[in-house]
Short mmCIF file of C-alpha atoms in Angstrom, two decimals:
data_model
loop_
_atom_site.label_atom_id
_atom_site.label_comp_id
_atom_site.label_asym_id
_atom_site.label_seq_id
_atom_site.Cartn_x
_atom_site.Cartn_y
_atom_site.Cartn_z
CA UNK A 1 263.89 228.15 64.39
CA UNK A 2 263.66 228.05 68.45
CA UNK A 3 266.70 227.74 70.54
CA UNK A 4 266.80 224.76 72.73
CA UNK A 5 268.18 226.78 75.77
CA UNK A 6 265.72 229.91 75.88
CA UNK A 7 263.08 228.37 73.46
CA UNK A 8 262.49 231.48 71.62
CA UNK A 9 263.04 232.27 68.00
CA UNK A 10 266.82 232.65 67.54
CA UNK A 11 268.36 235.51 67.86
CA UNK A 12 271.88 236.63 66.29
CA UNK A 13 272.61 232.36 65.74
CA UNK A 14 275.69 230.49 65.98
CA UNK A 15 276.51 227.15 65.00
CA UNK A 16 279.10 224.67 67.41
CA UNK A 17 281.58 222.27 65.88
CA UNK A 18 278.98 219.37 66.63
CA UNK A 19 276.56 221.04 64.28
CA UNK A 20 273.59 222.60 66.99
CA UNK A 21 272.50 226.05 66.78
CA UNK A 22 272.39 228.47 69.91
CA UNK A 23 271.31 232.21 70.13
CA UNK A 24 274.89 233.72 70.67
CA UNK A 25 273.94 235.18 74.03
CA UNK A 26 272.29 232.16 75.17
CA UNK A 27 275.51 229.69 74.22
CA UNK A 28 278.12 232.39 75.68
CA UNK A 29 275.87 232.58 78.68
CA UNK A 30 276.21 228.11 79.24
CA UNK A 31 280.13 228.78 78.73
CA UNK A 32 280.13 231.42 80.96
CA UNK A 33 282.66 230.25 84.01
CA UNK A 34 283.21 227.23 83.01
CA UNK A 35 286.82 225.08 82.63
CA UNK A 36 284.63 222.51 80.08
CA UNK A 37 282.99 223.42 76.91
CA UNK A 38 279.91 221.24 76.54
CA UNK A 39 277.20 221.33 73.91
CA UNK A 40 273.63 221.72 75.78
CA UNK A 41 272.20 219.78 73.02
CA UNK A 42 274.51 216.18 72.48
CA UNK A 43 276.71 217.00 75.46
CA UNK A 44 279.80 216.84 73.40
CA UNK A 45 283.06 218.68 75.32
CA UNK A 46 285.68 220.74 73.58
CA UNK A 47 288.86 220.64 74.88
CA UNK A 48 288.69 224.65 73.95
CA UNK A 49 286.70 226.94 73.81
CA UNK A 50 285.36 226.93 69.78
CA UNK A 51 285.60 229.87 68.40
CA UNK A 52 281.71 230.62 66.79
CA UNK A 53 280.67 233.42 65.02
CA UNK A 54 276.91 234.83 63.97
CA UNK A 55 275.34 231.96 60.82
CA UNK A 56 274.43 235.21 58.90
CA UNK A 57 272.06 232.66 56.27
CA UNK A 58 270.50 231.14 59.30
CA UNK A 59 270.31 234.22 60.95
CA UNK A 60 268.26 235.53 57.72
CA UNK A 61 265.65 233.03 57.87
CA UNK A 62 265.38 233.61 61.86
CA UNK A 63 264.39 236.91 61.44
CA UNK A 64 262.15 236.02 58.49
CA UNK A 65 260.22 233.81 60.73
CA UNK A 66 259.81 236.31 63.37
CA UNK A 67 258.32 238.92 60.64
CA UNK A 68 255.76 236.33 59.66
CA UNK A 69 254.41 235.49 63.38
CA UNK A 70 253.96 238.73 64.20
CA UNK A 71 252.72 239.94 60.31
CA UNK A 72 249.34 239.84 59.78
CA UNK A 73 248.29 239.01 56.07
CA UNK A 74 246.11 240.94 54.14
CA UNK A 75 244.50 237.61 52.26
CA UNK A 76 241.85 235.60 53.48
CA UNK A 77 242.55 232.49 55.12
CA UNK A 78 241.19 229.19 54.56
CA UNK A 79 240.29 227.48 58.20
CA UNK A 80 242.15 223.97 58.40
CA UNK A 81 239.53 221.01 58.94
CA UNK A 82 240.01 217.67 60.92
CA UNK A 83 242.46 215.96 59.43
CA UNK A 84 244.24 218.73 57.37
CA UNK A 85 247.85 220.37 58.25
CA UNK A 86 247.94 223.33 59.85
CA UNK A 87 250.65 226.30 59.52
CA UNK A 88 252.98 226.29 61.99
CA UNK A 89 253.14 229.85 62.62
CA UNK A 90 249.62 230.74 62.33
CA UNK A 91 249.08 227.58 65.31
CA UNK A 92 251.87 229.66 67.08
CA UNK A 93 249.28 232.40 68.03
CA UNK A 94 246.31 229.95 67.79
CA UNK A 95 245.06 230.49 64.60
CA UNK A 96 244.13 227.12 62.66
CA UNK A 97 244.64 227.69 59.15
CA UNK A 98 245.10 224.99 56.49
CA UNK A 99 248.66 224.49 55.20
CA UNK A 100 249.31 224.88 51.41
CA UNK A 101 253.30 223.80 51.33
CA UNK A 102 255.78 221.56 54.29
CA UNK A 103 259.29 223.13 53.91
CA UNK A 104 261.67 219.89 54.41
CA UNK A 105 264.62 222.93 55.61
CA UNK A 106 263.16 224.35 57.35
CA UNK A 107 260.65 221.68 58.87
CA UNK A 108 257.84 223.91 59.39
CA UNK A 109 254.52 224.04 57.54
CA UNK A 110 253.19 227.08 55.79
CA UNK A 111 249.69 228.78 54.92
CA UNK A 112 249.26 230.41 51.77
CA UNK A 113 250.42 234.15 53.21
CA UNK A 114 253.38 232.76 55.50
CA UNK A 115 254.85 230.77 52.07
CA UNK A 116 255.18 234.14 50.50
CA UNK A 117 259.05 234.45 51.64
CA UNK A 118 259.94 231.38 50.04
CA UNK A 119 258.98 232.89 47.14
CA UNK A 120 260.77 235.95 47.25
CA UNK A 121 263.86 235.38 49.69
CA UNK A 122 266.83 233.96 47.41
CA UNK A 123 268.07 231.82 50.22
CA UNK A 124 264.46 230.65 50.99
CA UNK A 125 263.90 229.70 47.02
CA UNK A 126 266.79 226.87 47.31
CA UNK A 127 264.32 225.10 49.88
CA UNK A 128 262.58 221.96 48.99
CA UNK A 129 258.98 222.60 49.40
CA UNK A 130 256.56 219.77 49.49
CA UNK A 131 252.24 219.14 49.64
CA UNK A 132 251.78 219.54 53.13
CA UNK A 133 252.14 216.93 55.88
CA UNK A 134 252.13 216.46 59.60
CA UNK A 135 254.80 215.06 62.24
CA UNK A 136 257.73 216.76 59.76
CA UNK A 137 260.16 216.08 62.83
CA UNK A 138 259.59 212.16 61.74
CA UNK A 139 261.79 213.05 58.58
CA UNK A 140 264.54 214.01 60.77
CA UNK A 141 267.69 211.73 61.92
CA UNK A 142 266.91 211.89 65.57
CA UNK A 143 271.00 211.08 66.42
CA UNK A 144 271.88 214.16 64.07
CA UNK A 145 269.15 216.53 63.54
CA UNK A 146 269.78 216.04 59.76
CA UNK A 147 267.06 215.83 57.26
CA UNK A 148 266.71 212.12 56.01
CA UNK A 149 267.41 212.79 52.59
CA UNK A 150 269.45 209.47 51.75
CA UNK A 151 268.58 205.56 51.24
CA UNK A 152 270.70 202.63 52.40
CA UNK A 153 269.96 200.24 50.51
CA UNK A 154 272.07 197.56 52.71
CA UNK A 155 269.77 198.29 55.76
CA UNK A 156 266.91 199.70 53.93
CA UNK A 157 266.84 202.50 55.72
CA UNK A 158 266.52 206.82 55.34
CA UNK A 159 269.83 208.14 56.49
CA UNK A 160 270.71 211.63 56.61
CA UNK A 161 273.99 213.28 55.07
CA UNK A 162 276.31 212.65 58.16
CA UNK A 163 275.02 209.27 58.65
CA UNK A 164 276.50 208.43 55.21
CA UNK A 165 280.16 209.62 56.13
CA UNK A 166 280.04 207.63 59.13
CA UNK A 167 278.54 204.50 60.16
CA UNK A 168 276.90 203.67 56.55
CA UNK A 169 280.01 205.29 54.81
CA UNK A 170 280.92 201.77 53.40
CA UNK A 171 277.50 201.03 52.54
CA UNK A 172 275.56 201.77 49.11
CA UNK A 173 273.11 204.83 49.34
CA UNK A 174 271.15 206.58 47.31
CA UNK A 175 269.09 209.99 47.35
CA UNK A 176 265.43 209.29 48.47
CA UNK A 177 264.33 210.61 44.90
CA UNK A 178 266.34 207.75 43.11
CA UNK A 179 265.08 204.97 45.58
CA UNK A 180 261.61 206.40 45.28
CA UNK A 181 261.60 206.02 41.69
CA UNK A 182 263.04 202.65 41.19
CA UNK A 183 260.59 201.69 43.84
CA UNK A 184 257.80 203.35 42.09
CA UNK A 185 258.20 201.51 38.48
CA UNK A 186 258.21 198.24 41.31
CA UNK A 187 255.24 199.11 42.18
CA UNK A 188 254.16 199.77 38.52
CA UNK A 189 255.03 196.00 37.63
CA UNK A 190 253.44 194.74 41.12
CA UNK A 191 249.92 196.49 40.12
CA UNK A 192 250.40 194.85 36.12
CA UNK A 193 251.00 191.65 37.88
CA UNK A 194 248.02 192.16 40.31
CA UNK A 195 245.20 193.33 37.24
CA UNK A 196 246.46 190.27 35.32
CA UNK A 197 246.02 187.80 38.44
CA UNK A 198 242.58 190.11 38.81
CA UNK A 199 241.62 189.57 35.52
CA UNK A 200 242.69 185.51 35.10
CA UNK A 201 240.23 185.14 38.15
CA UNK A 202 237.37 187.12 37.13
CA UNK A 203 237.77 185.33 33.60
CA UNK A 204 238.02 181.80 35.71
CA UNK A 205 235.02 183.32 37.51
CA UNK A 206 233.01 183.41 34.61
CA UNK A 207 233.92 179.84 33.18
CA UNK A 208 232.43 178.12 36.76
CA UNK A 209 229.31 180.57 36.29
CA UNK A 210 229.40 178.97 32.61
CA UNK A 211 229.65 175.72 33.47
CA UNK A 212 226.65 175.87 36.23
CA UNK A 213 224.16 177.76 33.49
CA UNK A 214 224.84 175.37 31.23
CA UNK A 215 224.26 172.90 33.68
CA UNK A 216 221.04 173.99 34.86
CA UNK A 217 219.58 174.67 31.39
CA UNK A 218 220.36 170.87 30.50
CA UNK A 219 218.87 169.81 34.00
CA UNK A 220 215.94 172.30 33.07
CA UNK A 221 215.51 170.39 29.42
CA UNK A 222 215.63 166.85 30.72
CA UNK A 223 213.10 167.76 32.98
CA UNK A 224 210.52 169.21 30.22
CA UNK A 225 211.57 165.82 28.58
CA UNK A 226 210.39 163.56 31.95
CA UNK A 227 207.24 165.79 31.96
CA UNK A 228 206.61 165.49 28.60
CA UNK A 229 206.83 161.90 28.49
CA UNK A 230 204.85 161.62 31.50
CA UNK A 231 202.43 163.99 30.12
CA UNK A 232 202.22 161.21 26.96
CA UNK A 233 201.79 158.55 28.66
CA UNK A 234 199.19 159.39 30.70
CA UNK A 235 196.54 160.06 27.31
CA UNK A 236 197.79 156.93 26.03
CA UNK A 237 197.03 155.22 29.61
CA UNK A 238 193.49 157.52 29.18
CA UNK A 239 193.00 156.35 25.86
CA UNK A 240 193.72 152.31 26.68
CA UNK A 241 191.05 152.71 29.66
CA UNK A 242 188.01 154.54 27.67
CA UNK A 243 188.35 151.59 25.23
CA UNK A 244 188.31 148.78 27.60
CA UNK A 245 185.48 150.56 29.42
CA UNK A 246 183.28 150.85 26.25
CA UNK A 247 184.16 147.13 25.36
CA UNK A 248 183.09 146.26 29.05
CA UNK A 249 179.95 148.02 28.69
CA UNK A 250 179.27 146.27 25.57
CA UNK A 251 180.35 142.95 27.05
CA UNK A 252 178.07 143.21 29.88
CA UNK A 253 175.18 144.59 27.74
CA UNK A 254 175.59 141.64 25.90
CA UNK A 255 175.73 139.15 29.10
CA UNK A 256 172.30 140.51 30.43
CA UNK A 257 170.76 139.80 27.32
CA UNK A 258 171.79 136.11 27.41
CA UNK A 259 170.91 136.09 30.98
CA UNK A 260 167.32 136.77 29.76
CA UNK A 261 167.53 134.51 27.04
CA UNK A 262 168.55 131.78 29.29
CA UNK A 263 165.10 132.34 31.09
CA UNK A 264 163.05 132.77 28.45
CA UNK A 265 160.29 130.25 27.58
CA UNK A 266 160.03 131.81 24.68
CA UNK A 267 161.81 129.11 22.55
CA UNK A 268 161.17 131.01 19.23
CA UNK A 269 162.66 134.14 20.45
CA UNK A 270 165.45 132.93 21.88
CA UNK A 271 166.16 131.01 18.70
CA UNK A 272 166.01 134.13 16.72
CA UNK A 273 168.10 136.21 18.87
CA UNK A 274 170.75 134.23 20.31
CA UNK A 275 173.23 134.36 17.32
CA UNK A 276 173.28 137.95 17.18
CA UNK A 277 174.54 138.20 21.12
CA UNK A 278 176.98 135.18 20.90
CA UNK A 279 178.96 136.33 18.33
CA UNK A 280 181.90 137.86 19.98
CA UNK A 281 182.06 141.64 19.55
CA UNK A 282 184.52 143.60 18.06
CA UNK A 283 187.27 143.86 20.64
CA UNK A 284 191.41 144.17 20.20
CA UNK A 285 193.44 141.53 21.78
CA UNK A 286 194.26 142.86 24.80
CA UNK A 287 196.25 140.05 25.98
CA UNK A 288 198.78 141.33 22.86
CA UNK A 289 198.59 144.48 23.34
CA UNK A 290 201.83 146.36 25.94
CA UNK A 291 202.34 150.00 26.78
CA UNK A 292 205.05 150.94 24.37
CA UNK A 293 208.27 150.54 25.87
CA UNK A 294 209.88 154.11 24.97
CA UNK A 295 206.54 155.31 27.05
CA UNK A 296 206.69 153.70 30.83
CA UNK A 297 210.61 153.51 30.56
CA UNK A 298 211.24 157.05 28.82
CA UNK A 299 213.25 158.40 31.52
CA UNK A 300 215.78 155.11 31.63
CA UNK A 301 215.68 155.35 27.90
CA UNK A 302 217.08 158.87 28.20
CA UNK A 303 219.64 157.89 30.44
CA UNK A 304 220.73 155.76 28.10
CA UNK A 305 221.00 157.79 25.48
CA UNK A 306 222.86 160.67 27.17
CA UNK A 307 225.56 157.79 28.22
CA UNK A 308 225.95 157.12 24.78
CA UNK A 309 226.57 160.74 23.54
CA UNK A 310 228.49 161.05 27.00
CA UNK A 311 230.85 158.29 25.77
CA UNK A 312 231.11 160.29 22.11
CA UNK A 313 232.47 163.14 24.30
CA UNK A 314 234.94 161.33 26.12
CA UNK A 315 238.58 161.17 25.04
CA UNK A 316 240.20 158.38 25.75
CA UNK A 317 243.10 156.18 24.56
CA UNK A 318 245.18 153.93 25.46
CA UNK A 319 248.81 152.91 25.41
CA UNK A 320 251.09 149.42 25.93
CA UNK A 321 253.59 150.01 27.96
CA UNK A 322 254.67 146.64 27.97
CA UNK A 323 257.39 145.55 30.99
CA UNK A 324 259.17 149.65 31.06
CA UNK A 325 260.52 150.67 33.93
CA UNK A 326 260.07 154.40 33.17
CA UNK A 327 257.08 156.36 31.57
CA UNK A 328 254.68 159.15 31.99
CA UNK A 329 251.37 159.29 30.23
CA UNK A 330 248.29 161.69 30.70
CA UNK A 331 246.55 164.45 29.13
CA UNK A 332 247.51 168.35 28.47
CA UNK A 333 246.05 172.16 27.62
CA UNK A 334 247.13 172.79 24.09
CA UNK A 335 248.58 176.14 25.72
CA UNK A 336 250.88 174.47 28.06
CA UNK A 337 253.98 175.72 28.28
CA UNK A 338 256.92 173.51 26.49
CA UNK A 339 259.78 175.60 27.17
CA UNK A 340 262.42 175.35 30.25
CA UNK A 341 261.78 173.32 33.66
CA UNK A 342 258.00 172.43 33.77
CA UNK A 343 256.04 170.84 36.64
CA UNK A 344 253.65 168.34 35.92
CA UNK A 345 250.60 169.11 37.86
CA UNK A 346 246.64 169.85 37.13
CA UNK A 347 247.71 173.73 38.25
CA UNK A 348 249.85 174.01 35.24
CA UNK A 349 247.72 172.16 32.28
CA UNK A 350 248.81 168.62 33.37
CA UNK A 351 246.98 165.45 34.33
CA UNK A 352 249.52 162.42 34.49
CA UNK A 353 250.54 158.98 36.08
CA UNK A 354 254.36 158.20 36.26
CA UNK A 355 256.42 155.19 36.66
CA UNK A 356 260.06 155.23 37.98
CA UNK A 357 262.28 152.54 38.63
CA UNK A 358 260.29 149.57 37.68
CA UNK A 359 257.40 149.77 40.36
CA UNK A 360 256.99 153.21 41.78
CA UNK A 361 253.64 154.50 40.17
CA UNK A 362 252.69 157.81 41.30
CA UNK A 363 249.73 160.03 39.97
CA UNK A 364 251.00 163.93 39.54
CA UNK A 365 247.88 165.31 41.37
CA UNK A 366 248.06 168.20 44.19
CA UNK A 367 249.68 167.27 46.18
CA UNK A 368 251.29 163.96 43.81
CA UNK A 369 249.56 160.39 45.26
CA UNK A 370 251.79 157.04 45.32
CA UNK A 371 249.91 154.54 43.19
CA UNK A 372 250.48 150.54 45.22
CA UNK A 373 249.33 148.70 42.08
CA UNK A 374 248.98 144.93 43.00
CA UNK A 375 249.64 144.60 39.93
CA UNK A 376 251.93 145.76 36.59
CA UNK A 377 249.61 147.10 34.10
CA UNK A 378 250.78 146.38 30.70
CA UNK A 379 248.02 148.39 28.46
CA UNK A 380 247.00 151.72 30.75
CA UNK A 381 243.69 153.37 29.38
CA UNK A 382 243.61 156.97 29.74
CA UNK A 383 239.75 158.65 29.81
CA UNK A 384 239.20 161.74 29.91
CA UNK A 385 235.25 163.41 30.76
CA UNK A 386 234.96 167.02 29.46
CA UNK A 387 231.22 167.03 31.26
CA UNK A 388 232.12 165.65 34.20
CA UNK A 389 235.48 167.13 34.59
CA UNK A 390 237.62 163.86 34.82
CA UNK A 391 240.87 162.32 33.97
CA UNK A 392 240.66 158.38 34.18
CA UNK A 393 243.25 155.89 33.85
CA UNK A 394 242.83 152.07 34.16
CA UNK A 395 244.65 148.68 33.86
CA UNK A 396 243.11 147.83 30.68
CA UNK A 397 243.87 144.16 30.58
CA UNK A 398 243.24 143.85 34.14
CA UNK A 399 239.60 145.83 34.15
CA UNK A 400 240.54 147.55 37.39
CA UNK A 401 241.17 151.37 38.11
CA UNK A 402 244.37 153.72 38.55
CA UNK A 403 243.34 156.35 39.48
CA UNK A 404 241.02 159.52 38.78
CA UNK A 405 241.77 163.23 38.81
CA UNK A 406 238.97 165.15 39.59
CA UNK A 407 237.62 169.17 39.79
CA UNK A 408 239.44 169.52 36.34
CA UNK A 409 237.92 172.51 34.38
CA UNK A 410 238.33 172.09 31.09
CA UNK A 411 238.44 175.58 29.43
CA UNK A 412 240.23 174.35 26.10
CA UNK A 413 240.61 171.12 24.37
CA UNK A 414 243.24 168.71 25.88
CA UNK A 415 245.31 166.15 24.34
CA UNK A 416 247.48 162.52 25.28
CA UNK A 417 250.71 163.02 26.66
CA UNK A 418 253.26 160.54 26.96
CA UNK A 419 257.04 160.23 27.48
CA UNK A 420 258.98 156.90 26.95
CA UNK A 421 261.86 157.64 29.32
CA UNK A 422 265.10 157.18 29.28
CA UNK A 423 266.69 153.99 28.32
CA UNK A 424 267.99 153.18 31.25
CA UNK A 425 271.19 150.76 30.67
CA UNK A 426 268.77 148.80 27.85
CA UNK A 427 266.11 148.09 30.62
CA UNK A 428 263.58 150.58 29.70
CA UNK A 429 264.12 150.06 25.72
CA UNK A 430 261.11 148.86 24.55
CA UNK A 431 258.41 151.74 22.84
CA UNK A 432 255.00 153.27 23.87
CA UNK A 433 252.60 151.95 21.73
CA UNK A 434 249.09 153.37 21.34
CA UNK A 435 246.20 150.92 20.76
CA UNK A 436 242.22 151.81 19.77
CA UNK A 437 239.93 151.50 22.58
CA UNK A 438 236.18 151.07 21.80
CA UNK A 439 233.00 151.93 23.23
CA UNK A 440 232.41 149.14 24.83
CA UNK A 441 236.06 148.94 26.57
#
């Protein structure tokens, strides 16, 4: 509402050809004398004088403004705080008093008592009123002073109404409203996608915290079982010792006596006591008797036998593959998807070893690992560790090892996997054929 030649609220406007506006006096003023007709806001020339007449609408809202800078209102006014938008015309005689509505016509910000026009002029009612911002000269196009009310979509850009009919006038734009909703349901899918990936983490989250309880609880109850065992063998170790020491008491008891005996000239007395002290007392066999095995080797004895169960848990079988050229065998999640182009990798449920063309092994890890086999494996063995989080595979025949995938967090059961490949020109005929392995293999 300020004329860019005498900076005042316009008076009696006029609009040029090239779109600026000019108090009448102020633009006849510029043209006053002059051969050239130029614009004093885009320096455009006329090769006549235009003929311009009073903008009556714009002329309306000029003199509205100017009643609300000098009107005082009646209301109270709320005092703007740091960081909220002030109304323009109440900062134009240094008030500071927090904006309630931005008017994107008329680019100016409004308190509650300066809005009242737009509520009761007819013109002012067909303006787009908005929750207040700052910098509302940012949502002008600075080449035409146009509000950006249009999206290209080929530049990605705001455009305003002229810039549409000109230099994007082949290009496909929308109103900011359309491109702001489309963008908004975007967003709607982007958040779903990012509470899902949230969610999968938290829940993967919990499974590691899982894992490690459970894994200090059985660390925890082995070692109650070591001190228990320890605690056992020490009153059996008690026991043993108190009944050699009372046998050596009585064994030494018995020694002085003969050591007396031996002395004695008292042939009749020694005669009448000496078989009572010979006689060997009642004593175990020591020389027989062994700490019990399960006592002073508890703790290898429970290594053992976790092993054993160990090996119970382990899934493992294995599969002759003969002289193929071409076959993939491993383990999968039961959830795995089966549909469409899959990737075989531990990310996506898979744990596998490939061979292609006759020699090229190569385990599908992360990244996948060439496999230089010295030699062909003919029965591969495929082991796979729920506890320890493993995925084995060895040259049965051979007794040496593939590979091993490790890290693998088994959240769900898994099972074999195996493709025979192609038949490549009769060369790669032969089947898969899945052989027992036992627990000793």
């Amino acid at each position: 509402f300020y004329c860019p030649v005498c900076e005042q609220v316009f008076t009696d406007p006029v609009t040029t050809p090239c779109g600026h506006n000019f108090c009448q006096a102020c633009i006849q003023s510029k043209w006053e004398g002059t051969d050239v007709c130029q614009c004093p806001a885009c320096d455009r020339s006329f090769p006549s004088r235009p003929e311009i007449s009073i903008n009556i609408a714009f002329k309306e809202l000029a003199d509205t403004f100017k009643q609300m800078i000098v009107c005082s209102s009646a209301a109270p006014l709320s005092s703007a705080q740091p960081g909220e938008v002030v109304c323009d015309v109440c900062a134009a005689t240094s008030l500071q008093v927090k904006a309630l509505k931005s008017c994107l016509v008329c680019l100016t910000s409004y308190c509650e008592s300066h809005l009242e026009p737009h509520k009761r002029v007819v013109t002012l009612k067909l303006h787009k009123l908005m929750e207040p911002v700052k910098n509302l000269q940012d949502r002008m196009c600075k080449k035409h002073e146009r509000l950006l009310e249009m999206f290209c979509r080929d530049e990605q850009k705001c455009v305003c109404q002229f810039c549409t009919e000109t230099e994007h006038r082949d290009h496909k734009v929308v109103s900011v409203e359309d491109e702001s909703t489309e963008r908004k349901v975007i967003i709607k899918k982007s958040e779903a996608d990012f509470q899902q990936m949230i969610q999968e983490r938290l829940k993967k989250g919990e499974e590691i915290k899982n894992c490690l309880k459970l894994s200090t609880e059985r660390q925890t109850e082995v070692n109650a079982e070591i001190k228990e065992k320890q605690k056992a063998v020490e009153r059996r170790a008690e026991e043993l010792i108190s009944e050699l020491q009372q046998e050596i008491t009585e064994l030494q008891r018995r020694n002085t006596e003969m050591e007396e005996l031996k002395n004695t000239e008292d042939h009749l007395h020694l005669l009448q006591h000496l078989p009572s002290i010979t006689s060997p007392p009642p004593t175990k066999e020591w020389m027989e008797i062994n700490i019990p095995p399960e006592l002073c080797v508890g703790t290898v004895r429970r290594a053992l036998s976790k092993v054993e169960r160990t090996m119970k848990r382990m899934q493992k079988y294995a599969v002759s593959v003969g002289q193929k050229t071409f076959w993939d065998l491993g383990v999968v999640k039961g959830s795995v998807n089966r549909k469409g182009m899959i990737t075989s990798k531990p990310e996506n449920g898979y744990w596998t070893v490939r061979l292609r063309n006759g020699d090229e092994y190569r385990a599908l890890d992360s990244p996948s690992v060439r496999l230089p086999l010295k030699e062909k494996p003919e029965i591969v063995g495929v082991f796979t560790d729920y506890d320890e989080g493993t995925v084995s595979f060895f040259d049965v025949e051979a007794r040496s090892h593939i590979y091993t995938f490790t890290g693998c967090l088994f959240s769900e059961k898994v099972y074999p996997f195996f493709s025979p490949g192609v038949c490549d020109e009769g060369k790669n005929k032969g089947p898969l054929i899945i052989t027992a392995v036992n627990h000793e293999s």
